[in-house]
mmCIF file of C-alpha atoms and ligand atoms in Angstrom:
data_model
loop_
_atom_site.group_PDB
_atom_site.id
_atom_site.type_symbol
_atom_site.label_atom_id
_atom_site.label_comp_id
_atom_site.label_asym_id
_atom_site.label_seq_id
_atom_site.Cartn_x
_atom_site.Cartn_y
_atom_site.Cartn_z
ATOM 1 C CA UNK A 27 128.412 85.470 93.868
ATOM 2 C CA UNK A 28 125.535 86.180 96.228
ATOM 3 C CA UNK A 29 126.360 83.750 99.282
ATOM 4 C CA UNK A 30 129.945 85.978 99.317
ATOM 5 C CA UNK A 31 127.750 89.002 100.622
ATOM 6 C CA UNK A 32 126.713 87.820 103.798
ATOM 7 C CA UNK A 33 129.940 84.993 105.413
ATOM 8 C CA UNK A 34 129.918 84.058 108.744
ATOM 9 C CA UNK A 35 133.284 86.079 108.996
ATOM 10 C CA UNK A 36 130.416 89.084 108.399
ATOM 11 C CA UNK A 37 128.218 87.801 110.936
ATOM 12 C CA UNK A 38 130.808 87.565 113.687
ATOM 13 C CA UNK A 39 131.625 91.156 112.827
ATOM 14 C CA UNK A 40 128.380 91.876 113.346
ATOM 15 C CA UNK A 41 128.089 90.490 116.844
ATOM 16 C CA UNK A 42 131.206 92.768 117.759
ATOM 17 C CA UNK A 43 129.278 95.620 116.827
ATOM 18 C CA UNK A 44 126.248 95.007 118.121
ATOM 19 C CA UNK A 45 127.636 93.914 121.586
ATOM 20 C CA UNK A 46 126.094 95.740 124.435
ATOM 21 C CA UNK A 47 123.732 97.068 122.407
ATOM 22 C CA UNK A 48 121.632 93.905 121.859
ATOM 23 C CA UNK A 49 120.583 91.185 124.681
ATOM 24 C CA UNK A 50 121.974 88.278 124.732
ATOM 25 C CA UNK A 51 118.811 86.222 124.482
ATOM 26 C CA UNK A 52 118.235 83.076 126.501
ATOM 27 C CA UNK A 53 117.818 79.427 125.414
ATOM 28 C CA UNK A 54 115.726 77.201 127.361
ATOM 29 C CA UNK A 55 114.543 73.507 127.018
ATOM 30 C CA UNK A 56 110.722 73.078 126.149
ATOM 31 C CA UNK A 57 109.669 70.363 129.032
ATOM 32 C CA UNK A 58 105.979 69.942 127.312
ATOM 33 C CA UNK A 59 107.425 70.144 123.464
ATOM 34 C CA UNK A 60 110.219 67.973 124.341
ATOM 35 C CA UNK A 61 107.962 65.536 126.200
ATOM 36 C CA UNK A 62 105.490 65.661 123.529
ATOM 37 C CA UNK A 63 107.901 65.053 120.592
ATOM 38 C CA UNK A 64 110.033 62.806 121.897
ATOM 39 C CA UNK A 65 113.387 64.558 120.594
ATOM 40 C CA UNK A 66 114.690 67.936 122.729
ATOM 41 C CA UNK A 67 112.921 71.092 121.853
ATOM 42 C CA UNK A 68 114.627 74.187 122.460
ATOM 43 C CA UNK A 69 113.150 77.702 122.661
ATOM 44 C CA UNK A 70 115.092 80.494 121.917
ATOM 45 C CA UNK A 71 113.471 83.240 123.592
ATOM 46 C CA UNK A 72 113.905 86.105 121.048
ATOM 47 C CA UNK A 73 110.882 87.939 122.231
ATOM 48 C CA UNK A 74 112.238 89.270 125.377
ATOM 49 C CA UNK A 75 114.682 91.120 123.250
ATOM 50 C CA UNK A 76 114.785 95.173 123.878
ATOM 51 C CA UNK A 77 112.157 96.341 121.316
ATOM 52 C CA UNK A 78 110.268 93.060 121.611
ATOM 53 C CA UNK A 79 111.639 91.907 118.503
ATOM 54 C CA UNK A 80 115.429 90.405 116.868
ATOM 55 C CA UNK A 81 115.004 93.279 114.387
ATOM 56 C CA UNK A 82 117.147 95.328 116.818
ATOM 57 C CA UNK A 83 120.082 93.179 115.798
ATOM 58 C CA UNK A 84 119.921 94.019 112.442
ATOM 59 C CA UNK A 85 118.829 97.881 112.817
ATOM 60 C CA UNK A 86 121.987 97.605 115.444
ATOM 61 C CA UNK A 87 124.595 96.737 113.170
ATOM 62 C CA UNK A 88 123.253 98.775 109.753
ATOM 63 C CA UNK A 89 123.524 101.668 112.201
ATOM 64 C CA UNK A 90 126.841 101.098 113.557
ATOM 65 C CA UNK A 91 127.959 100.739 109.634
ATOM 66 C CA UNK A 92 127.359 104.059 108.599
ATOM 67 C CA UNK A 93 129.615 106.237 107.916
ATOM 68 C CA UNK A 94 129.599 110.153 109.874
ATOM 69 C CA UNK A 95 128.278 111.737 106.570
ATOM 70 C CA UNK A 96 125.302 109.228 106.944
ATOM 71 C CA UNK A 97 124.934 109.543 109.997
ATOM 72 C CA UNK A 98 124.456 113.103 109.919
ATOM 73 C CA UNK A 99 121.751 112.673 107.071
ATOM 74 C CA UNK A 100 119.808 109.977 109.533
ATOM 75 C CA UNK A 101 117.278 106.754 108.605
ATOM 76 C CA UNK A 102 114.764 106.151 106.740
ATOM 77 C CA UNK A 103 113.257 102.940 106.298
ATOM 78 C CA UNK A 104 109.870 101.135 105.248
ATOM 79 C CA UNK A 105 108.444 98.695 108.481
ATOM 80 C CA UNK A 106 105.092 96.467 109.713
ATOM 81 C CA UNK A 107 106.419 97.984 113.275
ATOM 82 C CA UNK A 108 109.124 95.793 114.410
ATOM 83 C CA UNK A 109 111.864 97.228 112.283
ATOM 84 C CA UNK A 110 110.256 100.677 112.682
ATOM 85 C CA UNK A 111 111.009 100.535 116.253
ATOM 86 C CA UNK A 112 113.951 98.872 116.391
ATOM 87 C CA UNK A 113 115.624 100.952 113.709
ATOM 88 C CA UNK A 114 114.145 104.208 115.914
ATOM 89 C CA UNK A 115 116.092 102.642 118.895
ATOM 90 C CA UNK A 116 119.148 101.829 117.598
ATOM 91 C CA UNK A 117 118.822 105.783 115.756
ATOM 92 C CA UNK A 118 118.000 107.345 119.178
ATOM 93 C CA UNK A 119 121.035 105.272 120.933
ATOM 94 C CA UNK A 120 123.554 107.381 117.931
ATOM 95 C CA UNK A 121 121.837 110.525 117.833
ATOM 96 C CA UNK A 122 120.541 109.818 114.300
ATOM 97 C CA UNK A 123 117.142 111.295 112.831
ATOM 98 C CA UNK A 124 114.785 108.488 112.183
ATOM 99 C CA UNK A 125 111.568 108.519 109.607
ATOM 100 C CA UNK A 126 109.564 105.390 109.375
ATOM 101 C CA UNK A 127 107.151 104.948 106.674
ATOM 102 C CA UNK A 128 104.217 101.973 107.117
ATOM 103 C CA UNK A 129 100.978 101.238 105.380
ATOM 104 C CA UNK A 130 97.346 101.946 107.772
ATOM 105 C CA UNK A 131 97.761 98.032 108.362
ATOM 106 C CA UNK A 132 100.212 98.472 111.235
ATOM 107 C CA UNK A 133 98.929 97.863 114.188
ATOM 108 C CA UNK A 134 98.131 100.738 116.938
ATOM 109 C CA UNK A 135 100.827 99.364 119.337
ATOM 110 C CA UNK A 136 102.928 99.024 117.252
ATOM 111 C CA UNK A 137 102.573 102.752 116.055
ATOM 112 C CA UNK A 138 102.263 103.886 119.640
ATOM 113 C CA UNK A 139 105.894 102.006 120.442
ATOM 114 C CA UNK A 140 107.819 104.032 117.525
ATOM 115 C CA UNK A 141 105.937 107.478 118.943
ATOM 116 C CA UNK A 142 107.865 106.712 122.210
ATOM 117 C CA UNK A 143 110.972 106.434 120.212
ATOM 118 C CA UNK A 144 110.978 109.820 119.010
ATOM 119 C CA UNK A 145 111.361 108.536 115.289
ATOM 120 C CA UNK A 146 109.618 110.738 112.670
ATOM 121 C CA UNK A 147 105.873 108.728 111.206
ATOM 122 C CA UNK A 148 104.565 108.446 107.831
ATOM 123 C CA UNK A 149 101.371 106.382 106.980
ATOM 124 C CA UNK A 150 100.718 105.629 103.433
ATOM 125 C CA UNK A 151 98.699 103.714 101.943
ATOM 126 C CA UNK A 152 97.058 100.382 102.177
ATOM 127 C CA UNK A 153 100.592 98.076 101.361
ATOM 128 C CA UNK A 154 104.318 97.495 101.821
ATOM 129 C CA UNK A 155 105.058 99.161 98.685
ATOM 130 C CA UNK A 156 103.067 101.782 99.205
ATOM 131 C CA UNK A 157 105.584 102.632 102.226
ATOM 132 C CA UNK A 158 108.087 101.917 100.242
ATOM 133 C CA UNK A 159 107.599 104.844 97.300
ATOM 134 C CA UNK A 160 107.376 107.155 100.508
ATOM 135 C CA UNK A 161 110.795 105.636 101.416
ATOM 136 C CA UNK A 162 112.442 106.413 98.241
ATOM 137 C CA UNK A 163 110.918 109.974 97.396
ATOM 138 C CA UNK A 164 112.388 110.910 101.223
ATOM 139 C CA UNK A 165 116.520 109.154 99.856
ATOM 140 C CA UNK A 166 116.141 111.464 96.563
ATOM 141 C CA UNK A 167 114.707 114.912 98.320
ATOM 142 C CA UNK A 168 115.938 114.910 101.623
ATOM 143 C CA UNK A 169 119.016 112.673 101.363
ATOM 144 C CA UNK A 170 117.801 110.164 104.586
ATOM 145 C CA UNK A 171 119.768 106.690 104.017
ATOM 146 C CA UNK A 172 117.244 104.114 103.609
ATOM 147 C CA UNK A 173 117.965 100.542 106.020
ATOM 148 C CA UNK A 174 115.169 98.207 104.547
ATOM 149 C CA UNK A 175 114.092 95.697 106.532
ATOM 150 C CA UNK A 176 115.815 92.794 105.252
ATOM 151 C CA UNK A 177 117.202 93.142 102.182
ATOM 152 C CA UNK A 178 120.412 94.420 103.062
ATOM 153 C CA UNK A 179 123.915 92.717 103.922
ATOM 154 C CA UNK A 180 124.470 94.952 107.372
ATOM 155 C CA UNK A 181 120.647 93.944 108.233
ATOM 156 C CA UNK A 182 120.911 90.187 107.175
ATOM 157 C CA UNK A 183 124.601 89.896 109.408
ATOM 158 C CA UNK A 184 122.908 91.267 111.958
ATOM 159 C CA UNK A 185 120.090 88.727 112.143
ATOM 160 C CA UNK A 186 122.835 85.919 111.729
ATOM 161 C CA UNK A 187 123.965 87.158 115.168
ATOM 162 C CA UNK A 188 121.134 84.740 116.373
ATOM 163 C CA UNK A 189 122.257 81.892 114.400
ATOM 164 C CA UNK A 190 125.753 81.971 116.213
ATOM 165 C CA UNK A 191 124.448 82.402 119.793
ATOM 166 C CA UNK A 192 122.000 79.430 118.914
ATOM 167 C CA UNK A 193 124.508 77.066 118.015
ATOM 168 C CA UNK A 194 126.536 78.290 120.881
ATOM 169 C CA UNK A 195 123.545 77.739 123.249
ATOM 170 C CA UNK A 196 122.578 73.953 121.765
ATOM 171 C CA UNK A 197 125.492 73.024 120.013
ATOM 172 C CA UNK A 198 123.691 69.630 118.544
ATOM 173 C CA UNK A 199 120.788 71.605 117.116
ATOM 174 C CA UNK A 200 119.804 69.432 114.162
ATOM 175 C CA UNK A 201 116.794 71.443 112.652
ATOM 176 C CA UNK A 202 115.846 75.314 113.333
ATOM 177 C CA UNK A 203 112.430 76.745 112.724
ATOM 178 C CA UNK A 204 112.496 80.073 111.608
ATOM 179 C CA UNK A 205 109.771 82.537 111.140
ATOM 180 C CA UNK A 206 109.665 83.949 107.329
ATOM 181 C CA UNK A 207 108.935 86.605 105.570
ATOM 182 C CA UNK A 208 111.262 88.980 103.653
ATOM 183 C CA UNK A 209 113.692 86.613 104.719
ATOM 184 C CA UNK A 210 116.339 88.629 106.595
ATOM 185 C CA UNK A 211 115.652 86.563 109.716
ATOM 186 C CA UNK A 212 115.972 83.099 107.756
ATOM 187 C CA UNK A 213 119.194 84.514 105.334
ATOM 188 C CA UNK A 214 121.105 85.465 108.540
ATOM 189 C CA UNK A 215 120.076 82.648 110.611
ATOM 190 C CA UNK A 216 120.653 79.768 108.000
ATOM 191 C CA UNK A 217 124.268 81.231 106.778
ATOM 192 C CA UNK A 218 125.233 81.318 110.609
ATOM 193 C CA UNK A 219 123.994 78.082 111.423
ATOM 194 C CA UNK A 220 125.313 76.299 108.468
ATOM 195 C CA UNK A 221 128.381 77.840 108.685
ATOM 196 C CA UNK A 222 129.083 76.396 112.046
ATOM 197 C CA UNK A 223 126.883 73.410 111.581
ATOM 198 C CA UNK A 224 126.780 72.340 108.118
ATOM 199 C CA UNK A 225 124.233 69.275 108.964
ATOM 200 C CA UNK A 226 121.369 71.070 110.676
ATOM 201 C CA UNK A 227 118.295 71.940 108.736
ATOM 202 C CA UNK A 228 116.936 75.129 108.482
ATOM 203 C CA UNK A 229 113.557 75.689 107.771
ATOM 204 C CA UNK A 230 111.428 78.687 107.213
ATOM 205 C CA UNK A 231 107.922 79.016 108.359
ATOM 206 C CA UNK A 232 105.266 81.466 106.823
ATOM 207 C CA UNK A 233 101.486 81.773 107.120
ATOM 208 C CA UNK A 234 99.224 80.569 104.232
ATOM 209 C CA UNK A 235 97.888 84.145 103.937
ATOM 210 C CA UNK A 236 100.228 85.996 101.961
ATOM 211 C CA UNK A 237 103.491 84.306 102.053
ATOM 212 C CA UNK A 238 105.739 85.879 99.285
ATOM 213 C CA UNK A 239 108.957 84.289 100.009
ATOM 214 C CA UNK A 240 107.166 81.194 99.156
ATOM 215 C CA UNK A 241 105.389 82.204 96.624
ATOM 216 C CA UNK A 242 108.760 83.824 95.210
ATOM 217 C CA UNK A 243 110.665 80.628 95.271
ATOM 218 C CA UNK A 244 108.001 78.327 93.288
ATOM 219 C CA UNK A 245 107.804 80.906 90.782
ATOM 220 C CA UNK A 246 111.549 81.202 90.235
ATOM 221 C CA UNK A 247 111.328 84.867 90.955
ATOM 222 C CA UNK A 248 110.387 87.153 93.150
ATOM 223 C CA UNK A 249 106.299 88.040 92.622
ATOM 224 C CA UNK A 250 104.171 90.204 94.087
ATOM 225 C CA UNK A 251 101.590 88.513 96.956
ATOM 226 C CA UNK A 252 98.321 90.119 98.034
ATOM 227 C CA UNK A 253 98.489 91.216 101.699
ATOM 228 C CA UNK A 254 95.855 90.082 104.210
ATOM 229 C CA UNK A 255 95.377 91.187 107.712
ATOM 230 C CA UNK A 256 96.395 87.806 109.139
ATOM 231 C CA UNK A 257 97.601 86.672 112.901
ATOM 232 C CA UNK A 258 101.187 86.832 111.994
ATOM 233 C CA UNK A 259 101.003 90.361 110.856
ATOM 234 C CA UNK A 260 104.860 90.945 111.372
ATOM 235 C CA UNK A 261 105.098 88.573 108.516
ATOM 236 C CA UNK A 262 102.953 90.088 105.778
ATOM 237 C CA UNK A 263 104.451 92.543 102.832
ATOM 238 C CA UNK A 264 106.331 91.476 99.319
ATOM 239 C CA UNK A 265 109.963 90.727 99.185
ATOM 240 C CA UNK A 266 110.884 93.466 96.608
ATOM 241 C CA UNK A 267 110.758 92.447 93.072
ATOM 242 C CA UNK A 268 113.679 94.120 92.837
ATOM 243 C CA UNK A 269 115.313 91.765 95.588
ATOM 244 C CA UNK A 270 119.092 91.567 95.402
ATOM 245 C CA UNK A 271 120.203 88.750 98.238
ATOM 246 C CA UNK A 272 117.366 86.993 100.821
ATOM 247 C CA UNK A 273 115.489 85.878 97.648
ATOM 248 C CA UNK A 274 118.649 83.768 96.137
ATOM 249 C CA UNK A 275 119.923 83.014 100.383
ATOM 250 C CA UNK A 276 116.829 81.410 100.964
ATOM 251 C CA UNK A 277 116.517 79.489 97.601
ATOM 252 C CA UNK A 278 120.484 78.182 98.699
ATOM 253 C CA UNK A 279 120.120 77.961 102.213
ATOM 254 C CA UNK A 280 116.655 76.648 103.374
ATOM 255 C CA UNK A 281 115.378 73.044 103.563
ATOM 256 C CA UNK A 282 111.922 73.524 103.297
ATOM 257 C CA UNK A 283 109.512 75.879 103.751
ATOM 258 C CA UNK A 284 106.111 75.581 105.650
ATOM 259 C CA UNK A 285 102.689 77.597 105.399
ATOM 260 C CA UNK A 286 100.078 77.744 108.192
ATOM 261 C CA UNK A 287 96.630 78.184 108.662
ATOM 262 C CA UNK A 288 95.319 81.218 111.030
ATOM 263 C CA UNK A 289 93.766 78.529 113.447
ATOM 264 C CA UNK A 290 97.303 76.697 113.696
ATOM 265 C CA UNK A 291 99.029 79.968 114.389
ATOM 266 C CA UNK A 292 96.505 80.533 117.126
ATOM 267 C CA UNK A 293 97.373 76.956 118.397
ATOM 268 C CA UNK A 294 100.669 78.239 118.742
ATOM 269 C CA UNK A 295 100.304 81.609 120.682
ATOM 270 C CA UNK A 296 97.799 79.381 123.262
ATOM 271 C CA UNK A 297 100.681 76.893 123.818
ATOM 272 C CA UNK A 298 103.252 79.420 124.604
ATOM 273 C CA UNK A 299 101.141 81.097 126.895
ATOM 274 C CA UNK A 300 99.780 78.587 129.218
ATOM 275 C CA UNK A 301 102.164 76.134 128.509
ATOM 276 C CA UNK A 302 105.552 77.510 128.252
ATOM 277 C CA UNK A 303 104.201 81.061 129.808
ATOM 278 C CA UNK A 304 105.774 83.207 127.121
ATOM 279 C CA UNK A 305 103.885 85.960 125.327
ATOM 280 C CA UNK A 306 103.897 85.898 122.265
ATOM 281 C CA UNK A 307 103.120 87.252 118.775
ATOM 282 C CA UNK A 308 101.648 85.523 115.758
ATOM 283 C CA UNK A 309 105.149 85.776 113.746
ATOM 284 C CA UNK A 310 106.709 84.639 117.058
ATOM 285 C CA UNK A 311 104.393 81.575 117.484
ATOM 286 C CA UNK A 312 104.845 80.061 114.185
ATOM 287 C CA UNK A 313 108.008 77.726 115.002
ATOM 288 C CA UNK A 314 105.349 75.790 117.982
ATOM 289 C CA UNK A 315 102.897 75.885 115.423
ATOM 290 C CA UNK A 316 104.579 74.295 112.933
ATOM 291 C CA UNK A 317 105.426 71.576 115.205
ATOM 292 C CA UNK A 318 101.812 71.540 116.848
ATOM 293 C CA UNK A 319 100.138 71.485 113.267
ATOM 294 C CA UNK A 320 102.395 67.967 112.546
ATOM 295 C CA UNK A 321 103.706 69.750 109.382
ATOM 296 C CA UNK A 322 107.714 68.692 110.711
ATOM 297 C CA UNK A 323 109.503 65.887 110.656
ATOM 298 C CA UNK A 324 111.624 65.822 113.800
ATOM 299 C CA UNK A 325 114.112 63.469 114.450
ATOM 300 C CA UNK A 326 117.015 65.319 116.660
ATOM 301 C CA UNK A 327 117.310 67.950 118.658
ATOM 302 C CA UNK A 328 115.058 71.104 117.547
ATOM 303 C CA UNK A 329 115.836 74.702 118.028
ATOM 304 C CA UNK A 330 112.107 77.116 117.786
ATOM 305 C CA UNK A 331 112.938 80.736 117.035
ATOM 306 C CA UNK A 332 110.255 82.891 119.149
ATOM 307 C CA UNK A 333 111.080 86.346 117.049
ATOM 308 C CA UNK A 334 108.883 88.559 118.670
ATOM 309 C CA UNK A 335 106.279 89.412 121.430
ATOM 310 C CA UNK A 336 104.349 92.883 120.122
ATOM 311 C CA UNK A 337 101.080 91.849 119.999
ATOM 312 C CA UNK A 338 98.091 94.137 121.016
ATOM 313 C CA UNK A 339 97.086 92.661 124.378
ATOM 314 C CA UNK A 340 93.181 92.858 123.945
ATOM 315 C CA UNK A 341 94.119 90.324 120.706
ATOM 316 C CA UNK A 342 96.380 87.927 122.781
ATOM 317 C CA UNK A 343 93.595 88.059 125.419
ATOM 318 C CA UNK A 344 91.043 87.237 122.783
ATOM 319 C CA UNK A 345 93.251 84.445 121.307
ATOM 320 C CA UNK A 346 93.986 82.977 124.871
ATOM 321 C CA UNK A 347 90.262 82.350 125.401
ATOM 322 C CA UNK A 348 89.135 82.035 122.097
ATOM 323 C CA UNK A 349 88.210 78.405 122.623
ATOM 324 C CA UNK A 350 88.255 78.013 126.205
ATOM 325 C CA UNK A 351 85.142 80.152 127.238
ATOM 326 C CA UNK A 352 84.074 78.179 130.154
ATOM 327 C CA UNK A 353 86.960 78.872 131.356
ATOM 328 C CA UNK A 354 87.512 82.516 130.458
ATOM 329 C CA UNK A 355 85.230 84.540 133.355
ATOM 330 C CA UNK A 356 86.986 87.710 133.382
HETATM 331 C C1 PLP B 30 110.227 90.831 110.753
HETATM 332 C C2 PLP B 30 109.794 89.711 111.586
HETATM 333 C C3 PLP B 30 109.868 88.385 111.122
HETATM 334 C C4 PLP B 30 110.325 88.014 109.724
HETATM 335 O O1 PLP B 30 111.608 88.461 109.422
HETATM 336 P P1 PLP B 30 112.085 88.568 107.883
HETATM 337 O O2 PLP B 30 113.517 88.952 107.956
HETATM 338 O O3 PLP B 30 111.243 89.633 107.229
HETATM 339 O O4 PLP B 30 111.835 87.262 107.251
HETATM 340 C C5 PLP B 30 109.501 87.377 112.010
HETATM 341 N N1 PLP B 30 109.051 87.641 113.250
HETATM 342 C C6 PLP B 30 108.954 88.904 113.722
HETATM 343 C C7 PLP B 30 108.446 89.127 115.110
HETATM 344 C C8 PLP B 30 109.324 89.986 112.912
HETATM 345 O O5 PLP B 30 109.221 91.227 113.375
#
C-alpha cells in the first residue's frame, strides 16, 4: 500500500533529523491578500530557506538516511537547480561527494549557486530525462547513490517537514496552495497536513506550460509532457514514467489541481514584490497567483506556500517593470 511509505510518524522522523540543519521558516499574515479576500491569508515564507529553496529539507533528510557505505560512495542526482544545490549543501555539510546532472535549460544562477557548492556538474542534453540517463550510467559505473528529486520516501518526508510546521504555525489552516511539479513538495505537504488536519484542502498548483503531474493524473498514468522554458522554470521536467509514490500520493491526497498562464504567474511575482516585499521565483509565486488569477475558491483561512526565491535578478527586474514603464526610470 503506497500511502504506508510516507506516514506522518515518517515525517516527524524526518524533522528530528533534519533539525539544525534546516531553518525553521516563518509564517506571516498577508495584510493586502487577507484584506483583499476577505478570509486570512497566510504566507509561509519558504524562500528565505538556506539554499533559497524547501528542497534542502528533503536533500537533508535522504542524506542523513544513508548508511556509511553510501556515504562513502557520495550523491548523485538529476535537478532544474534547486535540488542540485540543496542536495550539494546538505553533501558538503557530511563530507559526501556530490555530482549533479541537469539539461542546458537550467538557468545560469542556478548553475553558478551549485559551482559554489563544490558539487561535481554535468550538462546533458536539452530535457529532464536526458539528465536522468546521465544519472543512472554514473549508479551502474561509479557506484554514486542516486537521491531524485522527489520520487523518493526520505525526499517526500522531508518535504512533509513543512506541512507539520504549517499546521503548527496556523493551526486552522483550511486550504494550502502548493506549488507542483514532480510532486515531492505536494506528497509531503498533503500527508503532513492531513494527517494532523484531516479537513483542510490541499491543492496543487502548476503552470499551463508543461504540467506533467496534471497531465499524469487525467491520463490515469504517468505520461511524458513536452518541456517549455516557462516563468516557473523550477517546475518544468516529467514525473518519471516509471514513478513509484508522488504519482498515486497526489491522485489520494490532493483536492484539485490548478494550471496558470505565464502572465498570471507574472501577476504573482509583481504582488510579492511590491506588495508583500518578498522576492520571489516563478515556482514560488504560483500560490498568489492562483489566488490573484480567481482560479480558488476560498472560504477559511488560507495557507500560500512561497517554495523558492532563485530567480536571475535581471528577470525579476524585467518582470517587476514589465508593465509599469512609466514608472520604471532606472
Ligand atoms: C522543486 C520545486 C517545486 C516543485 O516541487 P516538486 O516536489 O517537484 O513538486 C516548487 N517550487 C520550487 C522553488 C522548487 O524548487
Amino acid at each position: 500500500m503506497i500511502m504506508n511509505e510516507v506516514t506522518p510518524e515518517h515525517i516527524r522522523a524526518a524533522c528530528e533529523r533534519i533539525a539544525g540543519k534546516v531553518e525553521r521558516t516563518p509564517t506571516v499574515l498577508s495584510q493586502n491578500l487577507s484584506e483583499r479576500f476577505g478570509v486570512p491569508v497566510h504566507l509561509k515564507l519558504e524562500h528565505r530557506q538556506t539554499t533559497g529553496s524547501f528542497k534542502l529539507r528533503g536533500a537533508s533528510n535522504a542524506v542523513a538516511s544513508l548508511s556509511a557505505a553510501d556515504k562513502a560512495h557520495g550523491v548523485v542526482a538529476a535537478s532544474t537547480g534547486n535540488h542540485g544545490r540543496a542536495l550539494a549543501h546538505a553533501a558538503k555539510l557530511e563530507g559526501m561527494r556530490a555530482v549533479i546532472c541537469m539539461s542546458r535549460l537550467v538557468p545560469d544562477n542556478k548553475l553558478d549557486e551549485i559551482r559554489r557548492l563544490g558539487a561535481e556538474m554535468r550538462i546533458v542534453g536539452n530535457s529532464q530525462d536526458d539528465a536522468q540517463r546521465e544519472v543512472e550510467r554514473l549508479v551502474a559505473e561509479e557506484g554514486l547513490v542516486m537521491l531524485p528529486p522527489f520520487d523518493h520516501p526520505d525526499i517526500i518526508a522531508g518535504q512533509g517537514t513543512l506541512g507539520l510546521e504549517m499546521i503548527e504555525q496556523v493551526p486552522d489552516a483550511a486550504l494550502v496552495l502548493v506549488p507542483l511539479s514532480g510532486g515531492g513538495l505536494a506528497a509531503g505537504v498533503a500527508a503532513a497536513v492531513k494527517g494532523l488536519s484531516p479537513m483542510a484542502k490541499i491543492i496543487g498548483v502548476s503552470m499551463a506550460r508543461g504540467a506533467a503531474m496534471k497531465a499524469s493524473l487525467d491520463a490515469g498514468r504517468p505520461v511524458p509532457v513536452e518541456e517549455l522554458p516557462t516563468l516557473a522554470d523550477s517546475l518544468g521536467g516529467g514525473i518519471g514514467l516509471d514513478n513509484r509514490l508522488t504519482f498515486a500520493m497526489c491522485r489520494d491526497l490532493l483536492d484539485d489541481i490548478i494550471l496558470l498562464g505565464e502572465d498570471e504567474i507574472a501577476v504573482g511575482i509583481r504582488h510579492a514584490y511590491a506588495r508583500e516585499r518578498e522576492i520571489v521565483e516563478g515556482a514560488g509565486a504560483v500560490g498568489i497567483a492562483a489566488l490573484l488569477a480567481g482560479k480558488v475558491k476560498v472560504s477559511g483561512p488560507v495557507v500560500l506556500l512561497l517554495s523558492g526565491r532563485n530567480i536571475d535578478m535581471a528577470l525579476h527586474r524585467k518582470i517587476i517593470c514589465g508593465e509599469a514603464n512609466a514608472e520604471c526610470t532606472t
